XYZ file of C-alpha atoms in Angstrom:
117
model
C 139.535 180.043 119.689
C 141.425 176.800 120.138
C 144.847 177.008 121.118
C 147.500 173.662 120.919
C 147.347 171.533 123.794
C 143.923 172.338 124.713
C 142.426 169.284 123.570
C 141.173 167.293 126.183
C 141.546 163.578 124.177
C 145.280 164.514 124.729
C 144.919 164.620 129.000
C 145.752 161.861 130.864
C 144.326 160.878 134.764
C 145.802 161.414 137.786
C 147.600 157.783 137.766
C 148.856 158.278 134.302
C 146.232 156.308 132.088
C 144.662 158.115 129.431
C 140.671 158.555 130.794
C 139.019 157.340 127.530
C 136.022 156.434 126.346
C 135.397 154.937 122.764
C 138.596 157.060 121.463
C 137.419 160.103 123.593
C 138.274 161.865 126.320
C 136.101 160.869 128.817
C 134.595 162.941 131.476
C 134.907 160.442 134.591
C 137.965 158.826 135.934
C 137.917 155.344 134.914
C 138.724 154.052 138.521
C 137.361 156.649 141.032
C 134.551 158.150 138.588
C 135.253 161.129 139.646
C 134.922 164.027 137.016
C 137.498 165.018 135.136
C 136.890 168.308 134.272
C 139.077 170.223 136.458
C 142.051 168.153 135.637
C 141.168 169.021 132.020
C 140.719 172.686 132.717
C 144.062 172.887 134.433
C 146.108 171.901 131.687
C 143.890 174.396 128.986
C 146.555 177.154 127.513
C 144.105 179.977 127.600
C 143.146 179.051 131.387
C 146.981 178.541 132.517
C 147.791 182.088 130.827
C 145.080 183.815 132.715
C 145.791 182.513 136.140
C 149.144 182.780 135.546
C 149.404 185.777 137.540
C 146.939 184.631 140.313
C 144.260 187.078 139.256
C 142.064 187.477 136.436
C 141.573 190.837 135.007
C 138.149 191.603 132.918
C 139.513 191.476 129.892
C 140.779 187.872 130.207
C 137.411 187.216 131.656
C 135.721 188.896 128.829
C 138.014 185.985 126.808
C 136.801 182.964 128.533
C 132.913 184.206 127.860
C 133.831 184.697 123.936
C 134.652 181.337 123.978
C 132.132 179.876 125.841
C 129.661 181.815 123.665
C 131.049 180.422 120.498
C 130.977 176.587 121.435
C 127.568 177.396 122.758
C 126.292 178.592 119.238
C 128.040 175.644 117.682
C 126.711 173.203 119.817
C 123.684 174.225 120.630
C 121.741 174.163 117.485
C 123.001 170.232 116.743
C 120.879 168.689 119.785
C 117.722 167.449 119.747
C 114.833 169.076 121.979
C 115.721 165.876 124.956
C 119.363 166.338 124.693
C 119.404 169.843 124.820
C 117.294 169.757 128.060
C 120.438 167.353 129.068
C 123.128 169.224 128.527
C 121.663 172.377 130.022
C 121.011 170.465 133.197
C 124.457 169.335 132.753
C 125.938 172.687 132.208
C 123.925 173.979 135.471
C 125.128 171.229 137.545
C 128.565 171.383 136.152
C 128.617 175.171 137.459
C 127.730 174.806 140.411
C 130.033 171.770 141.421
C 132.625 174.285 139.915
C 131.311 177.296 142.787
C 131.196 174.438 144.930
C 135.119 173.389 144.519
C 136.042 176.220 144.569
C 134.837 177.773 147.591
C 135.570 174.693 149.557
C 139.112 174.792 148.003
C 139.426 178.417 149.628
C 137.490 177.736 152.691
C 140.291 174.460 152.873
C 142.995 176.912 152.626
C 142.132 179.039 155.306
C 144.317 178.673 158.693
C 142.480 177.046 161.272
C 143.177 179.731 163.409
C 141.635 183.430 163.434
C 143.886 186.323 164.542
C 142.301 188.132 167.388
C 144.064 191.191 168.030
């Protein structure tokens, strides 16, 4: 379930300059080569909507997995046995950098001080 504007060949980098690669979207900032992903994910509709509120209910979780189970089944089946194995290394190591962010994003956030009452 694609909605407008979530196309990533559309994002740009943090310094304005479209991160492409052959005509694409690519995943790496073309300076830093830093991932792109979570700029990409930032600007998807369906993401933006849910954390709108600051908290995601189930059934907007429920959501995300339909659609990450439908590009899996249309994916999936067009790889080859070696770029399958790829991808789901990619996938792993994609989520957990994603874990990773985020709990050091929280842990960041955290005052540096601890109330002792």
């Amino acid at each position: 379930m694609k909605k407008k504007g979530d196309a990533m060949d559309k994002e740009q980098d943090k310094g304005g300059k479209r991160a492409e690669s052959q005509g694409r979207a690519s995943w790496l900032d073309a300076d830093s080569g830093e991932p792109m992903i979570h700029q990409y994910t930032e600007r998807l509709n369906t993401f933006l909507e849910a954390m709108a509120d600051g908290k995601i209910e189930a059934k907007e979780l429920e959501a995300q997995e339909e659609r990450l189970v439908t590009l899996l089944k249309k994916i999936e089946p067009k790889l080859g046995d070696e770029l399958h194995g790829e991808v789901t290394e990619l996938l792993c190591e994609l989520t957990a950098y994603n874990i990773m962010h985020t709990m050091f994003e929280v842990a960041e956030a955290k005052p540096p001080t601890q109330f002792r009452g």
